[in-house]
mmCIF file of C-alpha atoms in Angstrom:
data_model
loop_
_atom_site.group_PDB
_atom_site.id
_atom_site.type_symbol
_atom_site.label_atom_id
_atom_site.label_comp_id
_atom_site.label_asym_id
_atom_site.label_seq_id
_atom_site.Cartn_x
_atom_site.Cartn_y
_atom_site.Cartn_z
ATOM 1 C CA MET C 1 18.800 18.873 -2.771
ATOM 2 C CA THR C 2 20.344 17.636 0.978
ATOM 3 C CA THR C 3 18.240 17.922 3.984
ATOM 4 C CA GLU C 4 18.505 16.024 7.292
ATOM 5 C CA PRO C 5 15.635 13.461 8.099
ATOM 6 C CA TYR C 6 13.831 13.551 11.184
ATOM 7 C CA THR C 7 15.194 14.916 14.225
ATOM 8 C CA ALA C 8 14.418 14.659 18.160
ATOM 9 C CA SER C 9 11.993 17.701 17.545
ATOM 10 C CA ASP C 10 10.666 16.355 14.961
ATOM 11 C CA SER C 11 9.736 13.209 16.016
ATOM 12 C CA ASN C 12 9.451 14.056 19.966
ATOM 13 C CA THR C 13 11.771 10.740 20.824
ATOM 14 C CA ALA C 14 14.846 10.426 22.045
ATOM 15 C CA SER C 15 17.889 11.272 19.901
ATOM 16 C CA ASP C 16 18.851 7.160 19.258
ATOM 17 C CA PRO C 17 20.215 7.299 16.054
ATOM 18 C CA ASN C 18 17.935 4.833 15.126
ATOM 19 C CA THR C 19 14.610 6.312 16.663
ATOM 20 C CA ALA C 20 13.969 8.417 13.274
ATOM 21 C CA GLU C 21 14.622 5.374 10.588
ATOM 22 C CA GLU C 22 11.672 3.616 13.618
ATOM 23 C CA ARG C 23 9.520 6.397 13.724
ATOM 24 C CA LEU C 24 9.392 7.020 9.557
ATOM 25 C CA LEU C 25 7.958 2.821 9.431
ATOM 26 C CA ARG C 26 5.958 3.589 12.713
ATOM 27 C CA ASP C 27 4.249 6.488 10.985
ATOM 28 C CA LEU C 28 3.714 5.067 7.684
ATOM 29 C CA VAL C 29 2.091 1.849 9.899
ATOM 30 C CA GLU C 30 -0.211 4.040 11.574
ATOM 31 C CA ILE C 31 -1.812 5.486 8.794
ATOM 32 C CA PRO C 32 -4.274 2.981 7.749
ATOM 33 C CA SER C 33 -4.124 2.661 3.549
ATOM 34 C CA VAL C 34 -6.427 -0.347 2.376
ATOM 35 C CA SER C 35 -6.103 -0.966 -1.301
ATOM 36 C CA GLY C 36 -7.857 1.821 -2.988
ATOM 37 C CA SER C 37 -7.693 4.189 0.002
ATOM 38 C CA GLU C 38 -3.869 5.211 -0.185
ATOM 39 C CA GLN C 39 -4.435 8.789 -0.231
ATOM 40 C CA ASP C 40 -3.666 9.275 3.502
ATOM 41 C CA ILE C 41 -0.316 7.550 3.735
ATOM 42 C CA ALA C 42 0.685 9.140 0.223
ATOM 43 C CA ALA C 43 0.032 12.595 1.040
ATOM 44 C CA HIS C 44 2.169 11.721 4.058
ATOM 45 C CA LEU C 45 5.053 10.895 2.181
ATOM 46 C CA VAL C 46 5.190 13.515 -0.479
ATOM 47 C CA ARG C 47 5.108 16.221 2.877
ATOM 48 C CA VAL C 48 8.337 13.844 4.642
ATOM 49 C CA LEU C 49 10.375 12.794 1.684
ATOM 50 C CA PRO C 50 11.835 16.303 1.724
ATOM 51 C CA ARG C 51 12.921 15.597 5.302
ATOM 52 C CA TRP C 52 15.081 12.937 3.861
ATOM 53 C CA GLY C 53 16.947 14.735 1.504
ATOM 54 C CA PHE C 54 14.105 13.800 -1.525
ATOM 55 C CA GLU C 55 12.276 16.084 -3.850
ATOM 56 C CA SER C 56 8.798 14.408 -4.109
ATOM 57 C CA HIS C 57 5.327 14.737 -6.172
ATOM 58 C CA LEU C 58 2.361 12.147 -6.703
ATOM 59 C CA ASP C 59 1.827 11.028 -9.801
ATOM 60 C CA GLU C 60 -1.265 10.575 -11.926
ATOM 61 C CA ALA C 61 -2.100 7.309 -9.708
ATOM 62 C CA GLY C 62 -1.416 8.340 -6.471
ATOM 63 C CA ASN C 63 1.815 7.081 -6.181
ATOM 64 C CA ALA C 64 4.119 9.191 -4.009
ATOM 65 C CA ILE C 65 7.674 9.475 -5.428
ATOM 66 C CA GLY C 66 10.371 10.446 -3.954
ATOM 67 C CA ARG C 67 13.727 11.682 -6.054
ATOM 68 C CA ARG C 68 17.306 12.258 -5.457
ATOM 69 C CA GLY C 69 20.932 12.587 -7.306
ATOM 70 C CA ASP C 70 21.946 13.501 -11.055
ATOM 71 C CA PRO C 71 19.416 13.135 -12.882
ATOM 72 C CA ASP C 72 21.552 12.938 -15.663
ATOM 73 C CA ALA C 73 23.164 9.568 -14.369
ATOM 74 C CA PRO C 74 22.138 6.375 -14.393
ATOM 75 C CA MET C 75 18.842 5.629 -12.615
ATOM 76 C CA ILE C 76 17.762 3.226 -9.965
ATOM 77 C CA MET C 77 13.941 2.610 -8.986
ATOM 78 C CA LEU C 78 13.301 1.202 -5.715
ATOM 79 C CA THR C 79 9.284 1.006 -5.224
ATOM 80 C CA SER C 80 7.264 -1.031 -2.658
ATOM 81 C CA HIS C 81 3.520 -0.806 -1.713
ATOM 82 C CA MET C 82 1.615 1.739 -0.135
ATOM 83 C CA ASP C 83 -1.498 -0.568 0.255
ATOM 84 C CA THR C 84 -2.359 -3.452 2.693
ATOM 85 C CA VAL C 85 -5.297 -5.801 2.749
ATOM 86 C CA PRO C 86 -8.526 -5.187 5.041
ATOM 87 C CA GLY C 87 -8.070 -5.505 8.633
ATOM 88 C CA ASP C 88 -6.842 -3.668 11.581
ATOM 89 C CA ILE C 89 -3.747 -4.813 13.488
ATOM 90 C CA PRO C 90 -3.370 -2.283 16.897
ATOM 91 C CA VAL C 91 0.183 -0.629 16.253
ATOM 92 C CA ARG C 92 1.839 -1.190 19.255
ATOM 93 C CA GLN C 93 5.808 -2.581 20.325
ATOM 94 C CA GLU C 94 6.982 -5.119 22.448
ATOM 95 C CA GLY C 95 10.405 -4.719 22.665
ATOM 96 C CA SER C 96 12.022 -4.741 19.566
ATOM 97 C CA ILE C 97 8.877 -6.357 17.853
ATOM 98 C CA LEU C 98 6.649 -3.680 16.139
ATOM 99 C CA HIS C 99 2.653 -4.694 15.416
ATOM 100 C CA GLY C 100 0.616 -3.572 12.635
ATOM 101 C CA ARG C 101 -1.082 -3.906 9.716
ATOM 102 C CA GLY C 102 1.709 -3.174 6.820
ATOM 103 C CA THR C 103 4.858 -4.114 9.055
ATOM 104 C CA VAL C 104 5.780 -6.700 6.644
ATOM 105 C CA ASP C 105 2.993 -6.296 3.734
ATOM 106 C CA CYS C 106 4.389 -3.723 2.511
ATOM 107 C CA LYS C 107 5.396 -0.238 4.369
ATOM 108 C CA GLY C 108 8.656 -1.889 6.265
ATOM 109 C CA PRO C 109 10.588 -2.736 2.787
ATOM 110 C CA LEU C 110 9.402 0.513 1.860
ATOM 111 C CA ALA C 111 10.676 2.726 4.717
ATOM 112 C CA ALA C 112 13.795 0.384 4.763
ATOM 113 C CA MET C 113 14.273 1.918 0.696
ATOM 114 C CA ILE C 114 13.641 5.237 1.800
ATOM 115 C CA CYS C 115 16.208 5.360 4.999
ATOM 116 C CA ALA C 116 19.363 3.445 2.968
ATOM 117 C CA ALA C 117 18.283 6.284 -0.405
ATOM 118 C CA SER C 118 18.819 8.881 1.836
ATOM 119 C CA ARG C 119 21.638 7.313 4.095
ATOM 120 C CA TRP C 120 23.741 6.955 0.446
ATOM 121 C CA GLU C 121 25.193 9.829 -0.819
ATOM 122 C CA ALA C 122 23.954 9.455 -4.574
ATOM 123 C CA ARG C 123 27.250 9.373 -6.271
ATOM 124 C CA GLY C 124 27.399 8.121 -9.802
ATOM 125 C CA ALA C 125 23.388 7.256 -9.897
ATOM 126 C CA GLN C 126 20.165 8.826 -9.509
ATOM 127 C CA VAL C 127 17.977 7.439 -7.231
ATOM 128 C CA VAL C 128 13.901 6.882 -7.632
ATOM 129 C CA VAL C 129 11.939 5.821 -4.742
ATOM 130 C CA ALA C 130 8.522 4.966 -5.124
ATOM 131 C CA GLY C 131 5.510 4.030 -2.844
ATOM 132 C CA VAL C 132 3.156 2.806 -5.235
ATOM 133 C CA VAL C 133 -0.793 1.952 -4.676
ATOM 134 C CA GLU C 134 -3.101 -0.989 -5.412
ATOM 135 C CA GLU C 135 -0.504 -4.164 -5.665
ATOM 136 C CA GLU C 136 -2.770 -5.861 -3.236
ATOM 137 C CA THR C 137 -5.672 -5.719 -6.574
ATOM 138 C CA PHE C 138 -4.950 -5.127 -9.715
ATOM 139 C CA GLY C 139 -1.269 -3.366 -9.778
ATOM 140 C CA ARG C 140 -2.482 0.480 -11.089
ATOM 141 C CA GLY C 141 0.435 1.994 -9.496
ATOM 142 C CA ALA C 142 2.965 -0.158 -10.778
ATOM 143 C CA HIS C 143 1.629 -0.010 -14.374
ATOM 144 C CA GLN C 144 1.793 3.501 -13.798
ATOM 145 C CA LEU C 145 5.370 3.556 -12.523
ATOM 146 C CA ALA C 146 6.313 1.233 -15.557
ATOM 147 C CA ARG C 147 4.918 3.860 -18.090
ATOM 148 C CA ASP C 148 7.196 6.729 -16.597
ATOM 149 C CA PHE C 149 10.486 5.703 -15.697
ATOM 150 C CA SER C 150 12.790 3.769 -17.449
ATOM 151 C CA PRO C 151 15.531 2.619 -15.038
ATOM 152 C CA ASP C 152 18.586 1.440 -15.108
ATOM 153 C CA LEU C 153 18.160 -1.335 -12.368
ATOM 154 C CA ALA C 154 15.298 -1.596 -10.070
ATOM 155 C CA ILE C 155 14.362 -3.750 -6.420
ATOM 156 C CA VAL C 156 11.483 -3.985 -5.733
ATOM 157 C CA GLY C 157 10.344 -4.242 -2.371
ATOM 158 C CA GLU C 158 8.438 -7.208 -0.574
ATOM 159 C CA PRO C 159 9.485 -9.259 2.543
ATOM 160 C CA ASN C 160 11.981 -11.884 1.985
ATOM 161 C CA GLY C 161 13.848 -11.116 5.171
ATOM 162 C CA TRP C 162 16.997 -9.265 5.488
ATOM 163 C CA ALA C 163 19.427 -11.893 3.907
ATOM 164 C CA GLY C 164 16.967 -12.903 1.533
ATOM 165 C CA ILE C 165 16.632 -11.796 -2.434
ATOM 166 C CA GLY C 166 13.386 -12.566 -4.426
ATOM 167 C CA ILE C 167 14.641 -13.997 -7.387
ATOM 168 C CA GLY C 168 10.981 -15.330 -9.329
ATOM 169 C CA TYR C 169 7.151 -14.617 -7.891
ATOM 170 C CA LYS C 170 4.284 -16.793 -10.427
ATOM 171 C CA GLY C 171 1.917 -15.210 -11.978
ATOM 172 C CA ARG C 172 -2.207 -14.554 -11.750
ATOM 173 C CA PHE C 173 -5.107 -15.714 -13.442
ATOM 174 C CA LEU C 174 -8.351 -14.435 -12.121
ATOM 175 C CA ALA C 175 -11.678 -15.030 -13.776
ATOM 176 C CA ARG C 176 -15.207 -15.329 -12.824
ATOM 177 C CA TYR C 177 -17.943 -18.062 -14.075
ATOM 178 C CA GLU C 178 -21.554 -17.708 -14.196
ATOM 179 C CA VAL C 179 -24.097 -20.519 -15.489
ATOM 180 C CA SER C 180 -28.022 -20.864 -15.560
ATOM 181 C CA ARG C 181 -30.040 -23.252 -16.159
ATOM 182 C CA PRO C 182 -34.250 -23.550 -16.275
ATOM 183 C CA ALA C 183 -36.500 -23.889 -12.793
ATOM 184 C CA ALA C 184 -37.140 -27.573 -12.247
ATOM 185 C CA HIS C 185 -38.706 -29.130 -9.207
ATOM 186 C CA THR C 186 -35.527 -31.275 -7.393
ATOM 187 C CA ALA C 187 -37.026 -34.588 -8.640
ATOM 188 C CA HIS C 188 -36.398 -33.597 -12.348
ATOM 189 C CA PRO C 189 -33.474 -35.409 -14.400
ATOM 190 C CA GLY C 190 -31.236 -32.754 -15.559
ATOM 191 C CA GLU C 191 -27.995 -31.063 -14.733
ATOM 192 C CA ARG C 192 -28.670 -27.898 -12.051
ATOM 193 C CA ALA C 193 -27.104 -24.840 -11.851
ATOM 194 C CA THR C 194 -24.612 -25.662 -9.203
ATOM 195 C CA GLU C 195 -24.016 -28.896 -10.692
ATOM 196 C CA ALA C 196 -22.856 -26.865 -13.763
ATOM 197 C CA ALA C 197 -20.577 -25.043 -12.010
ATOM 198 C CA ILE C 198 -18.716 -27.020 -9.913
ATOM 199 C CA ALA C 199 -18.522 -29.613 -13.410
ATOM 200 C CA PHE C 200 -16.238 -26.539 -14.898
ATOM 201 C CA TRP C 201 -14.453 -26.308 -11.679
ATOM 202 C CA ASN C 202 -13.654 -29.816 -12.335
ATOM 203 C CA ARG C 203 -12.484 -29.430 -15.869
ATOM 204 C CA MET C 204 -9.870 -27.025 -14.933
ATOM 205 C CA THR C 205 -8.491 -28.471 -11.853
ATOM 206 C CA ALA C 206 -8.231 -31.578 -14.241
ATOM 207 C CA TYR C 207 -6.740 -29.780 -16.865
ATOM 208 C CA LEU C 208 -4.444 -28.611 -14.625
ATOM 209 C CA ASP C 209 -3.133 -31.503 -12.987
ATOM 210 C CA GLY C 210 -1.610 -32.305 -15.967
ATOM 211 C CA PHE C 211 1.010 -29.550 -15.522
ATOM 212 C CA ALA C 212 2.068 -30.183 -11.520
ATOM 213 C CA PRO C 213 5.252 -31.854 -12.292
ATOM 214 C CA ALA C 214 6.838 -33.539 -8.987
ATOM 215 C CA GLY C 215 8.954 -31.525 -6.646
ATOM 216 C CA ARG C 216 8.532 -27.804 -6.040
ATOM 217 C CA ALA C 217 5.268 -25.906 -5.878
ATOM 218 C CA PHE C 218 6.801 -23.393 -7.574
ATOM 219 C CA ASP C 219 6.992 -25.121 -10.633
ATOM 220 C CA ARG C 220 2.928 -25.961 -10.591
ATOM 221 C CA PRO C 221 0.082 -24.356 -10.906
ATOM 222 C CA ILE C 222 -2.093 -24.000 -8.039
ATOM 223 C CA PRO C 223 -5.674 -23.300 -8.564
ATOM 224 C CA THR C 224 -8.355 -21.484 -6.056
ATOM 225 C CA LEU C 225 -12.012 -21.474 -5.554
ATOM 226 C CA ASN C 226 -12.252 -18.150 -4.167
ATOM 227 C CA GLU C 227 -15.512 -17.619 -3.945
ATOM 228 C CA MET C 228 -18.600 -19.789 -4.813
ATOM 229 C CA ALA C 229 -22.298 -19.201 -4.785
ATOM 230 C CA GLY C 230 -25.379 -20.424 -6.613
ATOM 231 C CA THR C 231 -28.933 -21.842 -6.691
ATOM 232 C CA LEU C 232 -30.269 -24.388 -8.277
ATOM 233 C CA GLU C 233 -30.997 -21.695 -11.515
ATOM 234 C CA ASN C 234 -28.031 -19.552 -10.965
ATOM 235 C CA ALA C 235 -24.558 -20.204 -9.603
ATOM 236 C CA ALA C 236 -21.272 -18.581 -9.949
ATOM 237 C CA LEU C 237 -17.415 -18.953 -9.342
ATOM 238 C CA THR C 238 -14.689 -17.027 -8.566
ATOM 239 C CA LEU C 239 -11.632 -18.842 -9.431
ATOM 240 C CA SER C 240 -7.632 -18.266 -9.618
ATOM 241 C CA CYS C 241 -4.924 -20.242 -10.386
ATOM 242 C CA ARG C 242 -1.063 -18.802 -9.600
ATOM 243 C CA THR C 243 0.930 -20.049 -12.960
ATOM 244 C CA PRO C 244 4.749 -20.968 -13.101
ATOM 245 C CA PRO C 245 7.224 -19.604 -15.562
ATOM 246 C CA GLY C 246 6.834 -21.036 -19.019
ATOM 247 C CA PHE C 247 2.762 -21.289 -18.376
ATOM 248 C CA ASP C 248 1.030 -21.234 -21.817
ATOM 249 C CA LEU C 249 -1.394 -18.976 -20.616
ATOM 250 C CA ALA C 250 -3.022 -18.564 -24.191
ATOM 251 C CA ALA C 251 -3.504 -22.296 -24.298
ATOM 252 C CA PHE C 252 -5.261 -22.367 -20.635
ATOM 253 C CA GLU C 253 -7.517 -19.495 -22.050
ATOM 254 C CA ASP C 254 -8.413 -21.375 -24.939
ATOM 255 C CA PHE C 255 -9.184 -24.821 -23.136
ATOM 256 C CA LEU C 256 -11.435 -22.568 -20.330
ATOM 257 C CA GLU C 257 -13.451 -21.331 -23.503
ATOM 258 C CA ALA C 258 -14.077 -24.499 -25.487
ATOM 259 C CA SER C 259 -14.834 -25.798 -21.565
ATOM 260 C CA ARG C 260 -17.287 -23.184 -20.888
ATOM 261 C CA ALA C 261 -20.370 -24.677 -22.737
ATOM 262 C CA ASP C 262 -23.292 -21.999 -22.099
ATOM 263 C CA GLY C 263 -22.264 -20.235 -19.348
ATOM 264 C CA VAL C 264 -20.158 -17.137 -19.343
ATOM 265 C CA LEU C 265 -16.446 -16.263 -18.814
ATOM 266 C CA THR C 266 -15.226 -13.385 -17.679
ATOM 267 C CA ILE C 267 -11.263 -12.930 -16.738
ATOM 268 C CA GLU C 268 -10.478 -10.506 -14.650
ATOM 269 C CA ASP C 269 -6.698 -10.583 -14.724
ATOM 270 C CA ARG C 270 -3.727 -12.189 -16.095
ATOM 271 C CA THR C 271 -0.586 -11.661 -15.065
ATOM 272 C CA PRO C 272 2.474 -13.512 -16.017
ATOM 273 C CA ALA C 273 4.919 -15.292 -13.944
ATOM 274 C CA ALA C 274 8.846 -13.239 -13.438
ATOM 275 C CA LEU C 275 11.841 -14.901 -12.977
ATOM 276 C CA VAL C 276 14.781 -12.580 -13.107
ATOM 277 C CA ASP C 277 18.346 -12.929 -14.074
ATOM 278 C CA THR C 278 20.590 -14.209 -10.816
ATOM 279 C CA SER C 279 23.527 -12.974 -12.446
ATOM 280 C CA GLY C 280 22.272 -9.524 -13.247
ATOM 281 C CA GLY C 281 23.030 -6.333 -11.392
ATOM 282 C CA ALA C 282 20.160 -6.215 -8.849
ATOM 283 C CA VAL C 283 20.952 -10.115 -7.226
ATOM 284 C CA ARG C 284 25.061 -8.904 -7.089
ATOM 285 C CA ALA C 285 24.434 -5.479 -5.383
ATOM 286 C CA LEU C 286 21.710 -6.977 -2.942
ATOM 287 C CA SER C 287 24.111 -9.905 -2.288
ATOM 288 C CA ALA C 288 27.502 -7.504 -1.189
ATOM 289 C CA GLY C 289 25.239 -5.470 0.873
ATOM 290 C CA ILE C 290 23.825 -8.977 2.632
ATOM 291 C CA ARG C 291 27.476 -10.219 2.944
ATOM 292 C CA ALA C 292 28.786 -6.549 4.271
ATOM 293 C CA GLN C 293 26.388 -7.676 7.213
ATOM 294 C CA GLN C 294 27.928 -10.939 7.587
ATOM 295 C CA GLY C 295 25.193 -12.866 6.165
ATOM 296 C CA ARG C 296 24.802 -15.285 3.907
ATOM 297 C CA PRO C 297 22.433 -14.433 0.473
ATOM 298 C CA LYS C 298 19.341 -16.648 -0.074
ATOM 299 C CA LEU C 299 17.684 -16.386 -3.545
ATOM 300 C CA LYS C 300 13.868 -17.484 -3.178
ATOM 301 C CA LEU C 301 11.183 -18.190 -5.915
ATOM 302 C CA LYS C 302 7.855 -17.123 -4.273
ATOM 303 C CA THR C 303 4.718 -18.845 -5.049
ATOM 304 C CA GLY C 304 2.516 -15.322 -4.765
ATOM 305 C CA THR C 305 2.505 -12.630 -7.162
ATOM 306 C CA ALA C 306 3.912 -8.756 -7.077
ATOM 307 C CA ASP C 307 4.498 -5.798 -8.198
ATOM 308 C CA LEU C 308 7.853 -7.101 -10.170
ATOM 309 C CA ASN C 309 4.964 -9.214 -12.425
ATOM 310 C CA ILE C 310 4.417 -6.285 -13.920
ATOM 311 C CA VAL C 311 7.748 -3.993 -14.127
ATOM 312 C CA ASN C 312 9.380 -7.348 -15.410
ATOM 313 C CA GLN C 313 7.427 -6.698 -18.747
ATOM 314 C CA PHE C 314 8.092 -3.080 -19.398
ATOM 315 C CA TRP C 315 11.844 -2.497 -18.077
ATOM 316 C CA PRO C 316 14.357 -4.504 -19.336
ATOM 317 C CA VAL C 317 17.229 -4.371 -17.023
ATOM 318 C CA SER C 318 18.204 -6.574 -13.910
ATOM 319 C CA LEU C 319 15.452 -6.682 -10.816
ATOM 320 C CA ALA C 320 15.413 -8.038 -7.992
ATOM 321 C CA VAL C 321 13.167 -8.220 -5.048
ATOM 322 C CA TYR C 322 13.965 -7.393 -1.286
ATOM 323 C CA GLY C 323 12.806 -6.196 2.201
ATOM 324 C CA PRO C 324 12.468 -7.140 5.574
ATOM 325 C CA GLY C 325 10.408 -9.375 7.373
ATOM 326 C CA ASP C 326 8.739 -12.993 7.714
ATOM 327 C CA SER C 327 6.015 -13.723 4.581
ATOM 328 C CA SER C 328 4.232 -16.107 5.882
ATOM 329 C CA LEU C 329 2.442 -13.245 8.092
ATOM 330 C CA ASP C 330 1.486 -11.555 4.924
ATOM 331 C CA HIS C 331 -2.606 -10.802 5.165
ATOM 332 C CA THR C 332 -2.657 -12.258 8.851
ATOM 333 C CA ASP C 333 -3.717 -11.066 12.108
ATOM 334 C CA HIS C 334 -0.476 -11.702 13.564
ATOM 335 C CA GLU C 335 1.845 -8.925 10.770
ATOM 336 C CA HIS C 336 4.461 -7.917 12.720
ATOM 337 C CA ILE C 337 8.590 -7.107 11.965
ATOM 338 C CA ASP C 338 11.310 -7.357 14.011
ATOM 339 C CA LEU C 339 13.126 -4.158 14.025
ATOM 340 C CA ARG C 340 16.539 -5.470 14.466
ATOM 341 C CA GLU C 341 15.506 -7.075 11.299
ATOM 342 C CA TYR C 342 14.720 -3.387 9.508
ATOM 343 C CA ALA C 343 17.569 -1.981 10.619
ATOM 344 C CA ALA C 344 19.626 -4.718 9.254
ATOM 345 C CA SER C 345 18.009 -4.786 5.853
ATOM 346 C CA ILE C 346 18.890 -0.776 5.818
ATOM 347 C CA ASP C 347 22.525 -1.075 6.025
ATOM 348 C CA VAL C 348 22.087 -4.017 3.066
ATOM 349 C CA LEU C 349 20.092 -1.518 0.973
ATOM 350 C CA THR C 350 23.069 1.101 1.699
ATOM 351 C CA VAL C 351 25.599 -0.844 0.539
ATOM 352 C CA ALA C 352 23.714 -2.167 -2.409
ATOM 353 C CA LEU C 353 22.803 1.260 -3.651
ATOM 354 C CA GLU C 354 26.688 2.152 -3.751
ATOM 355 C CA HIS C 355 27.316 -1.384 -5.247
ATOM 356 C CA ALA C 356 25.282 -1.042 -8.060
ATOM 357 C CA ALA C 357 25.939 2.685 -8.460
ATOM 358 C CA ARG C 358 29.539 1.960 -8.977
ATOM 359 C CA GLU C 359 28.966 -1.102 -11.700
ATOM 360 C CA LEU C 360 26.208 1.841 -13.076
ATOM 361 C CA ALA C 361 28.340 4.477 -13.828
ATOM 362 C CA GLY C 362 31.413 1.985 -14.725
ATOM 363 C CA ALA C 363 29.508 0.532 -17.280
ATOM 364 C CA ARG C 364 28.196 3.766 -18.746
ATOM 365 C CA LEU C 365 32.136 5.353 -18.920
ATOM 366 C CA ALA C 366 33.288 2.095 -20.730
ATOM 367 C CA ALA C 367 30.054 2.569 -23.267
ATOM 368 C CA LEU C 368 31.215 6.235 -23.662
ATOM 369 C CA ARG C 369 35.147 4.716 -24.733
#
């Protein structure tokens, strides 16, 4: 199916060649989509993706899926998330700067993927663009995507700057600890529930200190006390840890189980770290795209966690992370994106798709000989 993207009549704006691409991003940013409430933005995408040349549908999890190209050709997957953290930021533009929740995390990368895949002639491969749900919580959308598709190459959308390529993301461990102690006067000797909870936290951080080599934060486990509440009788902690590649999560859980004493430990998330092959086709393709725009590729290791960590467990193919925007603005009240960088990232992705398609088509042809 070949259709045209937004026209001047669709968007009621001037006929600037970049207007449709900027309008797409602004439309996405103007639709609130806090994690768990992505229905409106997903419905919008399914409605407009055919204007950009895609067949579209919603999957079982509520992900918005767009597909174009030969269904029998090698598949390139472009996936980024639709959901945001809570917090309203009025959508406004000042010069080339677009302000609003999700401009960086992660509607900018998602819109850039749609635009690039629409520009690309889709020869030698097919492309799937997926706007997924609940990345900011437990990755339900990415799990659904991993079950439904088996791509030959995949790029996950997250802000790394137009010349940056994400090659590693730390894992995440999330748990809740609850402990009780008998009611007693404050003058009575004995451990209180609040003290028992603090002692558990201190045991955990001491254990993690033993895995803290000097150097990069990416190589160290980083614990966080997300929430605490308690009285002398009852106390609870919500705690997390960002874990590096190679971290022995099973041994860590065994230690916590042995350290909990009579407290109750409930593990809510255990997502392993991800580190991609920098010599793989996804990194090569993105590097080619960046160089075509006179940029120098910058390989980046991130201390956060992304959908890469999920799909990396299911897809034994070349992966990388790419998207415009400054990730230091993620989840802040100052979130914004420079539309010039957004435009550059579309150009990068367009070249990257062409490069990846040629390599995949060549590999398939060689395998048939």
